[in-house]
Amino acid sequence: MGGVRSIRVAVQSFLVRSAPCGGGGMYLIFAPVLRVKGVEMLKAFKLDSRLHVLIFALGFGVMLAVVAIGALWLLQDPVVFWAAVRIDTWVALSIGVSVSYGFGLKVLELNLATQKLDRLASYDFLTGAMTRARFFRQIIEQPSLEGGFLIFDMDDFKEINDTLGHAAGDAALVKIAAVARANLGPEDCICRLGGDEFLVFFKGLDRFHVHDRARSIAMTIMEQKVTDGQREIYLSASFGISVLNAGDDIDYAIGIADADLYRA
């Protein structure tokens, strides 16, 4: 008991002398631990806006203040407690909020940069269609791998670029990709294979229904046009279809659709 009492007296003496406010030293004791825990918590939280960072900072500041109050209360000295708690609570709260908000902004910046990199790696920046890698990863993750593939490319794409310019060519790609996406179900996906060629997977559809989707996409594409301000060209596309049954090889099924495209 004598050893515990000596430690308590030493802690009380430190608190009284360590800062202008009686309990200010409590922050010095707990801040390193709480900073580490705060960083761990920031990593666990999905901070994707300044509002989320502010909410986290306020919560962390309140937690720090509660810890400081609790630590002072455990000293079991009313004189020290009431002398320090009012000022020490505000010190802990303000420092906790400011430190955690600064950490939060850094984490927010890192999260936004990571999201941007993920999107660049997963989606074509021009058309918004998936990249090839993201497309195949999503298909493989499907619990039931059955459906239909539709591969298509734009007719006379080179002529559009040569006649109206590359800006019109880019606009044409954006238009046909948007038409295809408008015909996708919640579990379907589309990727840009390269150039003017796109690949679509319709989950759970048989050949008849894939052909029906292809016809709808083709008719809508034919309603689209691009222009350079003086001349205009209406768009059209060619299509290839294949069906993927359970146990079929994905590359083989896509190869069938590709061969069907070049026979179109």
PDB file of C-alpha atoms in Angstrom:
ATOM      1  CA  MET A   1       0.000   0.000   0.000  1.00  0.00           C
ATOM      2  CA  GLY A   2       2.832   2.348   0.809  1.00  0.00           C
ATOM      3  CA  GLY A   3       4.246   1.954  -2.715  1.00  0.00           C
ATOM      4  CA  VAL A   4       0.876   2.713  -4.348  1.00  0.00           C
ATOM      5  CA  ARG A   5       0.392   5.750  -2.141  1.00  0.00           C
ATOM      6  CA  SER A   6       3.867   7.039  -3.033  1.00  0.00           C
ATOM      7  CA  ILE A   7       3.098   6.669  -6.749  1.00  0.00           C
ATOM      8  CA  ARG A   8      -0.216   8.504  -6.309  1.00  0.00           C
ATOM      9  CA  VAL A   9       1.494  11.361  -4.478  1.00  0.00           C
ATOM     10  CA  ALA A  10       4.152  11.590  -7.195  1.00  0.00           C
ATOM     11  CA  VAL A  11       1.509  11.699  -9.954  1.00  0.00           C
ATOM     12  CA  GLN A  12      -0.451  14.353  -8.071  1.00  0.00           C
ATOM     13  CA  SER A  13       2.691  16.426  -7.632  1.00  0.00           C
ATOM     14  CA  PHE A  14       3.464  16.125 -11.344  1.00  0.00           C
ATOM     15  CA  LEU A  15      -0.057  17.204 -12.294  1.00  0.00           C
ATOM     16  CA  VAL A  16       0.034  20.231 -10.062  1.00  0.00           C
ATOM     17  CA  ARG A  17       3.451  21.431 -11.220  1.00  0.00           C
ATOM     18  CA  SER A  18       3.586  20.311 -14.870  1.00  0.00           C
ATOM     19  CA  ALA A  19       1.325  22.976 -16.377  1.00  0.00           C
ATOM     20  CA  PRO A  20      -0.431  26.201 -15.472  1.00  0.00           C
ATOM     21  CA  CYS A  21      -3.656  24.196 -15.220  1.00  0.00           C
ATOM     22  CA  GLY A  22      -3.519  21.567 -12.524  1.00  0.00           C
ATOM     23  CA  GLY A  23      -4.441  18.643 -14.757  1.00  0.00           C
ATOM     24  CA  GLY A  24      -2.642  19.764 -17.873  1.00  0.00           C
ATOM     25  CA  GLY A  25       0.020  17.130 -17.391  1.00  0.00           C
ATOM     26  CA  MET A  26      -2.603  14.430 -17.887  1.00  0.00           C
ATOM     27  CA  TYR A  27      -2.611  15.230 -21.598  1.00  0.00           C
ATOM     28  CA  LEU A  28       1.166  14.837 -21.681  1.00  0.00           C
ATOM     29  CA  ILE A  29       0.786  11.375 -20.167  1.00  0.00           C
ATOM     30  CA  PHE A  30      -1.952  10.076 -22.445  1.00  0.00           C
ATOM     31  CA  ALA A  31      -1.362  11.987 -25.698  1.00  0.00           C
ATOM     32  CA  PRO A  32       1.260   9.611 -27.192  1.00  0.00           C
ATOM     33  CA  VAL A  33      -0.972   6.582 -26.640  1.00  0.00           C
ATOM     34  CA  LEU A  34      -4.068   8.327 -27.926  1.00  0.00           C
ATOM     35  CA  ARG A  35      -2.244   9.633 -30.982  1.00  0.00           C
ATOM     36  CA  VAL A  36      -1.274   6.091 -31.959  1.00  0.00           C
ATOM     37  CA  LYS A  37      -4.806   4.841 -31.356  1.00  0.00           C
ATOM     38  CA  GLY A  38      -6.135   7.800 -33.302  1.00  0.00           C
ATOM     39  CA  VAL A  39      -4.025   6.894 -36.327  1.00  0.00           C
ATOM     40  CA  GLU A  40      -5.260   3.298 -36.114  1.00  0.00           C
ATOM     41  CA  MET A  41      -8.851   4.507 -35.921  1.00  0.00           C
ATOM     42  CA  LEU A  42      -8.345   6.857 -38.869  1.00  0.00           C
ATOM     43  CA  LYS A  43      -7.128   3.925 -40.955  1.00  0.00           C
ATOM     44  CA  ALA A  44     -10.196   1.916 -39.972  1.00  0.00           C
ATOM     45  CA  PHE A  45     -12.667   4.720 -40.763  1.00  0.00           C
ATOM     46  CA  LYS A  46     -13.702   5.443 -44.353  1.00  0.00           C
ATOM     47  CA  LEU A  47     -13.024   9.179 -44.427  1.00  0.00           C
ATOM     48  CA  ASP A  48     -14.141  10.439 -47.836  1.00  0.00           C
ATOM     49  CA  SER A  49     -15.303  13.992 -47.041  1.00  0.00           C
ATOM     50  CA  ARG A  50     -14.382  16.907 -44.772  1.00  0.00           C
ATOM     51  CA  LEU A  51     -17.627  16.359 -42.866  1.00  0.00           C
ATOM     52  CA  HIS A  52     -16.540  12.827 -41.959  1.00  0.00           C
ATOM     53  CA  VAL A  53     -13.156  14.156 -40.854  1.00  0.00           C
ATOM     54  CA  LEU A  54     -14.829  16.812 -38.667  1.00  0.00           C
ATOM     55  CA  ILE A  55     -17.169  14.268 -37.067  1.00  0.00           C
ATOM     56  CA  PHE A  56     -14.255  11.978 -36.323  1.00  0.00           C
ATOM     57  CA  ALA A  57     -12.183  14.850 -34.893  1.00  0.00           C
ATOM     58  CA  LEU A  58     -14.997  15.924 -32.569  1.00  0.00           C
ATOM     59  CA  GLY A  59     -15.482  12.358 -31.402  1.00  0.00           C
ATOM     60  CA  PHE A  60     -11.766  11.914 -30.798  1.00  0.00           C
ATOM     61  CA  GLY A  61     -11.586  15.197 -28.878  1.00  0.00           C
ATOM     62  CA  VAL A  62     -14.493  14.165 -26.632  1.00  0.00           C
ATOM     63  CA  MET A  63     -12.852  10.792 -26.038  1.00  0.00           C
ATOM     64  CA  LEU A  64      -9.601  12.470 -25.025  1.00  0.00           C
ATOM     65  CA  ALA A  65     -11.448  14.795 -22.653  1.00  0.00           C
ATOM     66  CA  VAL A  66     -13.320  11.877 -21.050  1.00  0.00           C
ATOM     67  CA  VAL A  67     -10.058   9.971 -20.588  1.00  0.00           C
ATOM     68  CA  ALA A  68      -8.479  13.022 -18.954  1.00  0.00           C
ATOM     69  CA  ILE A  69     -11.448  13.476 -16.593  1.00  0.00           C
ATOM     70  CA  GLY A  70     -11.469   9.784 -15.723  1.00  0.00           C
ATOM     71  CA  ALA A  71      -7.763   9.764 -15.004  1.00  0.00           C
ATOM     72  CA  LEU A  72      -8.094  12.775 -12.727  1.00  0.00           C
ATOM     73  CA  TRP A  73     -11.022  11.180 -10.908  1.00  0.00           C
ATOM     74  CA  LEU A  74      -8.991   8.024 -10.247  1.00  0.00           C
ATOM     75  CA  LEU A  75      -6.509  10.166  -8.292  1.00  0.00           C
ATOM     76  CA  GLN A  76      -9.198  10.402  -5.579  1.00  0.00           C
ATOM     77  CA  ASP A  77      -8.176  13.883  -4.561  1.00  0.00           C
ATOM     78  CA  PRO A  78     -11.135  16.294  -4.796  1.00  0.00           C
ATOM     79  CA  VAL A  79      -8.917  19.362  -4.506  1.00  0.00           C
ATOM     80  CA  VAL A  80      -6.761  18.377  -7.470  1.00  0.00           C
ATOM     81  CA  PHE A  81      -9.765  17.085  -9.416  1.00  0.00           C
ATOM     82  CA  TRP A  82     -11.971  20.182  -9.183  1.00  0.00           C
ATOM     83  CA  ALA A  83      -9.016  22.519  -9.655  1.00  0.00           C
ATOM     84  CA  ALA A  84      -7.923  20.822 -12.850  1.00  0.00           C
ATOM     85  CA  VAL A  85     -10.970  19.285 -14.478  1.00  0.00           C
ATOM     86  CA  ARG A  86     -12.559  22.416 -15.932  1.00  0.00           C
ATOM     87  CA  ILE A  87      -9.468  23.749 -17.639  1.00  0.00           C
ATOM     88  CA  ASP A  88      -7.927  20.360 -18.415  1.00  0.00           C
ATOM     89  CA  THR A  89     -11.115  19.180 -20.142  1.00  0.00           C
ATOM     90  CA  TRP A  90     -11.023  22.099 -22.569  1.00  0.00           C
ATOM     91  CA  VAL A  91      -7.291  21.630 -23.153  1.00  0.00           C
ATOM     92  CA  ALA A  92      -7.757  17.944 -23.953  1.00  0.00           C
ATOM     93  CA  LEU A  93     -10.814  18.633 -26.112  1.00  0.00           C
ATOM     94  CA  SER A  94      -9.211  21.409 -28.158  1.00  0.00           C
ATOM     95  CA  ILE A  95      -5.911  19.599 -28.658  1.00  0.00           C
ATOM     96  CA  GLY A  96      -7.658  16.317 -29.458  1.00  0.00           C
ATOM     97  CA  VAL A  97      -9.905  17.940 -32.062  1.00  0.00           C
ATOM     98  CA  SER A  98      -7.113  19.925 -33.731  1.00  0.00           C
ATOM     99  CA  VAL A  99      -4.637  17.024 -33.856  1.00  0.00           C
ATOM    100  CA  SER A 100      -7.149  14.442 -35.079  1.00  0.00           C
ATOM    101  CA  TYR A 101      -8.598  16.880 -37.642  1.00  0.00           C
ATOM    102  CA  GLY A 102      -5.128  17.442 -39.069  1.00  0.00           C
ATOM    103  CA  PHE A 103      -4.524  13.691 -39.226  1.00  0.00           C
ATOM    104  CA  GLY A 104      -7.970  13.232 -40.765  1.00  0.00           C
ATOM    105  CA  LEU A 105      -7.280  15.690 -43.576  1.00  0.00           C
ATOM    106  CA  LYS A 106      -4.106  13.808 -44.467  1.00  0.00           C
ATOM    107  CA  VAL A 107      -5.998  10.512 -44.502  1.00  0.00           C
ATOM    108  CA  LEU A 108      -8.772  12.107 -46.583  1.00  0.00           C
ATOM    109  CA  GLU A 109      -6.203  13.327 -49.105  1.00  0.00           C
ATOM    110  CA  LEU A 110      -4.677   9.842 -49.258  1.00  0.00           C
ATOM    111  CA  ASN A 111      -8.093   8.178 -49.631  1.00  0.00           C
ATOM    112  CA  LEU A 112      -9.125  10.479 -52.486  1.00  0.00           C
ATOM    113  CA  ALA A 113      -5.834   9.887 -54.297  1.00  0.00           C
ATOM    114  CA  THR A 114      -6.240   6.123 -53.845  1.00  0.00           C
ATOM    115  CA  GLN A 115      -9.811   6.245 -55.162  1.00  0.00           C
ATOM    116  CA  LYS A 116      -8.637   8.189 -58.201  1.00  0.00           C
ATOM    117  CA  LEU A 117      -5.890   5.671 -58.924  1.00  0.00           C
ATOM    118  CA  ASP A 118      -8.328   2.785 -58.458  1.00  0.00           C
ATOM    119  CA  ARG A 119     -10.749   4.351 -60.900  1.00  0.00           C
ATOM    120  CA  LEU A 120      -8.028   4.982 -63.482  1.00  0.00           C
ATOM    121  CA  ALA A 121      -6.986   1.338 -63.167  1.00  0.00           C
ATOM    122  CA  SER A 122     -10.566   0.041 -63.360  1.00  0.00           C
ATOM    123  CA  TYR A 123     -12.356   2.299 -65.860  1.00  0.00           C
ATOM    124  CA  ASP A 124     -11.591   3.790 -69.239  1.00  0.00           C
ATOM    125  CA  PHE A 125     -11.189   7.536 -68.728  1.00  0.00           C
ATOM    126  CA  LEU A 126     -12.965   8.442 -72.003  1.00  0.00           C
ATOM    127  CA  THR A 127     -16.011   6.180 -72.156  1.00  0.00           C
ATOM    128  CA  GLY A 128     -16.447   5.142 -68.535  1.00  0.00           C
ATOM    129  CA  ALA A 129     -16.454   1.467 -69.532  1.00  0.00           C
ATOM    130  CA  MET A 130     -14.432  -0.973 -67.450  1.00  0.00           C
ATOM    131  CA  THR A 131     -10.867  -1.821 -68.301  1.00  0.00           C
ATOM    132  CA  ARG A 132     -10.215  -5.340 -69.528  1.00  0.00           C
ATOM    133  CA  ALA A 133      -8.673  -6.398 -66.187  1.00  0.00           C
ATOM    134  CA  ARG A 134     -11.581  -5.030 -64.114  1.00  0.00           C
ATOM    135  CA  PHE A 135     -14.107  -6.625 -66.477  1.00  0.00           C
ATOM    136  CA  PHE A 136     -12.647 -10.126 -66.244  1.00  0.00           C
ATOM    137  CA  ARG A 137     -12.172  -9.811 -62.495  1.00  0.00           C
ATOM    138  CA  GLN A 138     -15.851  -8.983 -62.066  1.00  0.00           C
ATOM    139  CA  ILE A 139     -16.941 -11.876 -64.278  1.00  0.00           C
ATOM    140  CA  ILE A 140     -14.771 -14.384 -62.432  1.00  0.00           C
ATOM    141  CA  GLU A 141     -16.205 -13.198 -59.108  1.00  0.00           C
ATOM    142  CA  GLN A 142     -19.736 -14.049 -60.268  1.00  0.00           C
ATOM    143  CA  PRO A 143     -21.219 -16.909 -58.191  1.00  0.00           C
ATOM    144  CA  SER A 144     -22.923 -18.381 -61.271  1.00  0.00           C
ATOM    145  CA  LEU A 145     -20.919 -17.902 -64.455  1.00  0.00           C
ATOM    146  CA  GLU A 146     -23.577 -18.217 -67.146  1.00  0.00           C
ATOM    147  CA  GLY A 147     -24.735 -15.662 -69.673  1.00  0.00           C
ATOM    148  CA  GLY A 148     -23.967 -14.180 -73.044  1.00  0.00           C
ATOM    149  CA  PHE A 149     -21.124 -12.171 -74.545  1.00  0.00           C
ATOM    150  CA  LEU A 150     -21.675  -9.350 -76.985  1.00  0.00           C
ATOM    151  CA  ILE A 151     -18.690  -7.854 -78.760  1.00  0.00           C
ATOM    152  CA  PHE A 152     -19.080  -4.870 -81.074  1.00  0.00           C
ATOM    153  CA  ASP A 153     -17.105  -2.183 -82.834  1.00  0.00           C
ATOM    154  CA  MET A 154     -17.996   0.972 -84.705  1.00  0.00           C
ATOM    155  CA  ASP A 155     -18.367   0.911 -88.469  1.00  0.00           C
ATOM    156  CA  ASP A 156     -16.068   3.277 -90.395  1.00  0.00           C
ATOM    157  CA  PHE A 157     -14.414   4.613 -87.264  1.00  0.00           C
ATOM    158  CA  LYS A 158     -11.301   5.600 -89.209  1.00  0.00           C
ATOM    159  CA  GLU A 159     -13.435   7.588 -91.632  1.00  0.00           C
ATOM    160  CA  ILE A 160     -14.960   9.544 -88.757  1.00  0.00           C
ATOM    161  CA  ASN A 161     -11.505  10.412 -87.420  1.00  0.00           C
ATOM    162  CA  ASP A 162     -10.154  11.325 -90.861  1.00  0.00           C
ATOM    163  CA  THR A 163     -13.214  13.321 -91.960  1.00  0.00           C
ATOM    164  CA  LEU A 164     -14.416  15.052 -88.800  1.00  0.00           C
ATOM    165  CA  GLY A 165     -11.328  14.864 -86.590  1.00  0.00           C
ATOM    166  CA  HIS A 166     -10.336  12.934 -83.484  1.00  0.00           C
ATOM    167  CA  ALA A 167     -12.615  14.976 -81.215  1.00  0.00           C
ATOM    168  CA  ALA A 168     -15.590  13.684 -83.204  1.00  0.00           C
ATOM    169  CA  GLY A 169     -14.142  10.176 -82.991  1.00  0.00           C
ATOM    170  CA  ASP A 170     -13.915  10.454 -79.211  1.00  0.00           C
ATOM    171  CA  ALA A 171     -17.485  11.758 -79.084  1.00  0.00           C
ATOM    172  CA  ALA A 172     -18.624   8.776 -81.145  1.00  0.00           C
ATOM    173  CA  LEU A 173     -16.978   6.363 -78.707  1.00  0.00           C
ATOM    174  CA  VAL A 174     -18.648   8.076 -75.758  1.00  0.00           C
ATOM    175  CA  LYS A 175     -22.046   7.874 -77.490  1.00  0.00           C
ATOM    176  CA  ILE A 176     -21.943   4.175 -78.350  1.00  0.00           C
ATOM    177  CA  ALA A 177     -20.616   3.251 -74.898  1.00  0.00           C
ATOM    178  CA  ALA A 178     -23.465   5.205 -73.305  1.00  0.00           C
ATOM    179  CA  VAL A 179     -26.005   3.420 -75.517  1.00  0.00           C
ATOM    180  CA  ALA A 180     -24.617   0.032 -74.506  1.00  0.00           C
ATOM    181  CA  ARG A 181     -24.589   0.920 -70.782  1.00  0.00           C
ATOM    182  CA  ALA A 182     -28.232   1.989 -71.021  1.00  0.00           C
ATOM    183  CA  ASN A 183     -29.064  -1.602 -72.008  1.00  0.00           C
ATOM    184  CA  LEU A 184     -27.228  -3.251 -69.114  1.00  0.00           C
ATOM    185  CA  GLY A 185     -28.863  -4.936 -66.156  1.00  0.00           C
ATOM    186  CA  PRO A 186     -27.577  -4.552 -62.575  1.00  0.00           C
ATOM    187  CA  GLU A 187     -25.302  -7.620 -62.921  1.00  0.00           C
ATOM    188  CA  ASP A 188     -24.143  -6.939 -66.498  1.00  0.00           C
ATOM    189  CA  CYS A 189     -20.867  -5.227 -67.361  1.00  0.00           C
ATOM    190  CA  ILE A 190     -19.053  -3.637 -70.288  1.00  0.00           C
ATOM    191  CA  CYS A 191     -15.395  -3.011 -71.038  1.00  0.00           C
ATOM    192  CA  ARG A 192     -13.460  -1.247 -73.739  1.00  0.00           C
ATOM    193  CA  LEU A 193     -11.134  -3.771 -75.334  1.00  0.00           C
ATOM    194  CA  GLY A 194      -9.248  -1.085 -77.222  1.00  0.00           C
ATOM    195  CA  GLY A 195      -9.815   1.386 -80.015  1.00  0.00           C
ATOM    196  CA  ASP A 196     -13.488   1.262 -80.970  1.00  0.00           C
ATOM    197  CA  GLU A 197     -14.094  -2.299 -79.751  1.00  0.00           C
ATOM    198  CA  PHE A 198     -16.253  -3.100 -76.705  1.00  0.00           C
ATOM    199  CA  LEU A 199     -17.197  -6.303 -74.899  1.00  0.00           C
ATOM    200  CA  VAL A 200     -20.397  -6.814 -72.894  1.00  0.00           C
ATOM    201  CA  PHE A 201     -21.384  -9.657 -70.568  1.00  0.00           C
ATOM    202  CA  PHE A 202     -25.095 -10.206 -69.991  1.00  0.00           C
ATOM    203  CA  LYS A 203     -25.476 -12.372 -66.913  1.00  0.00           C
ATOM    204  CA  GLY A 204     -27.986 -15.206 -67.217  1.00  0.00           C
ATOM    205  CA  LEU A 205     -29.164 -14.413 -70.765  1.00  0.00           C
ATOM    206  CA  ASP A 206     -29.425 -17.016 -73.518  1.00  0.00           C
ATOM    207  CA  ARG A 207     -28.560 -16.426 -77.187  1.00  0.00           C
ATOM    208  CA  PHE A 208     -32.056 -15.225 -78.082  1.00  0.00           C
ATOM    209  CA  HIS A 209     -32.128 -12.548 -75.392  1.00  0.00           C
ATOM    210  CA  VAL A 210     -28.535 -11.461 -76.091  1.00  0.00           C
ATOM    211  CA  HIS A 211     -29.489 -11.085 -79.760  1.00  0.00           C
ATOM    212  CA  ASP A 212     -32.495  -9.008 -78.674  1.00  0.00           C
ATOM    213  CA  ARG A 213     -30.234  -6.698 -76.625  1.00  0.00           C
ATOM    214  CA  ALA A 214     -27.823  -6.408 -79.539  1.00  0.00           C
ATOM    215  CA  ARG A 215     -30.637  -5.376 -81.861  1.00  0.00           C
ATOM    216  CA  SER A 216     -31.807  -2.725 -79.389  1.00  0.00           C
ATOM    217  CA  ILE A 217     -28.273  -1.349 -79.032  1.00  0.00           C
ATOM    218  CA  ALA A 218     -27.720  -1.356 -82.807  1.00  0.00           C
ATOM    219  CA  MET A 219     -30.956   0.525 -83.518  1.00  0.00           C
ATOM    220  CA  THR A 220     -30.205   3.160 -80.874  1.00  0.00           C
ATOM    221  CA  ILE A 221     -26.640   3.629 -82.122  1.00  0.00           C
ATOM    222  CA  MET A 222     -27.990   4.257 -85.624  1.00  0.00           C
ATOM    223  CA  GLU A 223     -29.910   7.229 -84.203  1.00  0.00           C
ATOM    224  CA  GLN A 224     -26.673   8.827 -82.980  1.00  0.00           C
ATOM    225  CA  LYS A 225     -24.520  11.189 -85.001  1.00  0.00           C
ATOM    226  CA  VAL A 226     -21.349  13.227 -84.654  1.00  0.00           C
ATOM    227  CA  THR A 227     -20.443  16.485 -86.322  1.00  0.00           C
ATOM    228  CA  ASP A 228     -17.607  18.964 -86.713  1.00  0.00           C
ATOM    229  CA  GLY A 229     -20.037  21.875 -86.992  1.00  0.00           C
ATOM    230  CA  GLN A 230     -20.367  21.620 -90.757  1.00  0.00           C
ATOM    231  CA  ARG A 231     -20.547  17.941 -91.620  1.00  0.00           C
ATOM    232  CA  GLU A 232     -22.179  15.098 -89.737  1.00  0.00           C
ATOM    233  CA  ILE A 233     -21.990  11.326 -89.823  1.00  0.00           C
ATOM    234  CA  TYR A 234     -24.542   8.902 -88.411  1.00  0.00           C
ATOM    235  CA  LEU A 235     -23.105   6.022 -86.419  1.00  0.00           C
ATOM    236  CA  SER A 236     -23.474   2.276 -86.834  1.00  0.00           C
ATOM    237  CA  ALA A 237     -21.800  -0.794 -85.357  1.00  0.00           C
ATOM    238  CA  SER A 238     -21.188  -4.485 -86.055  1.00  0.00           C
ATOM    239  CA  PHE A 239     -21.840  -7.204 -83.476  1.00  0.00           C
ATOM    240  CA  GLY A 240     -20.763 -10.712 -82.515  1.00  0.00           C
ATOM    241  CA  ILE A 241     -22.530 -12.976 -80.009  1.00  0.00           C
ATOM    242  CA  SER A 242     -21.711 -16.081 -77.993  1.00  0.00           C
ATOM    243  CA  VAL A 243     -23.169 -17.901 -75.000  1.00  0.00           C
ATOM    244  CA  LEU A 244     -21.256 -18.926 -71.865  1.00  0.00           C
ATOM    245  CA  ASN A 245     -22.616 -21.999 -70.113  1.00  0.00           C
ATOM    246  CA  ALA A 246     -21.498 -23.391 -66.754  1.00  0.00           C
ATOM    247  CA  GLY A 247     -18.056 -24.915 -67.114  1.00  0.00           C
ATOM    248  CA  ASP A 248     -17.263 -23.209 -70.444  1.00  0.00           C
ATOM    249  CA  ASP A 249     -13.928 -21.501 -70.971  1.00  0.00           C
ATOM    250  CA  ILE A 250     -14.352 -17.713 -70.915  1.00  0.00           C
ATOM    251  CA  ASP A 251     -11.631 -17.007 -73.480  1.00  0.00           C
ATOM    252  CA  TYR A 252     -13.076 -19.600 -75.848  1.00  0.00           C
ATOM    253  CA  ALA A 253     -16.565 -18.091 -75.561  1.00  0.00           C
ATOM    254  CA  ILE A 254     -15.219 -14.607 -76.239  1.00  0.00           C
ATOM    255  CA  GLY A 255     -13.291 -15.970 -79.203  1.00  0.00           C
ATOM    256  CA  ILE A 256     -16.536 -17.287 -80.667  1.00  0.00           C
ATOM    257  CA  ALA A 257     -18.150 -13.850 -80.277  1.00  0.00           C
ATOM    258  CA  ASP A 258     -15.085 -12.248 -81.870  1.00  0.00           C
ATOM    259  CA  ALA A 259     -15.251 -14.588 -84.859  1.00  0.00           C
ATOM    260  CA  ASP A 260     -18.974 -13.859 -85.159  1.00  0.00           C
ATOM    261  CA  LEU A 261     -18.178 -10.132 -85.219  1.00  0.00           C
ATOM    262  CA  TYR A 262     -15.794 -10.458 -88.150  1.00  0.00           C
ATOM    263  CA  ARG A 263     -18.337 -12.496 -90.084  1.00  0.00           C
ATOM    264  CA  ALA A 264     -20.897  -9.701 -89.649  1.00  0.00           C
TER     265      ALA A 264
END
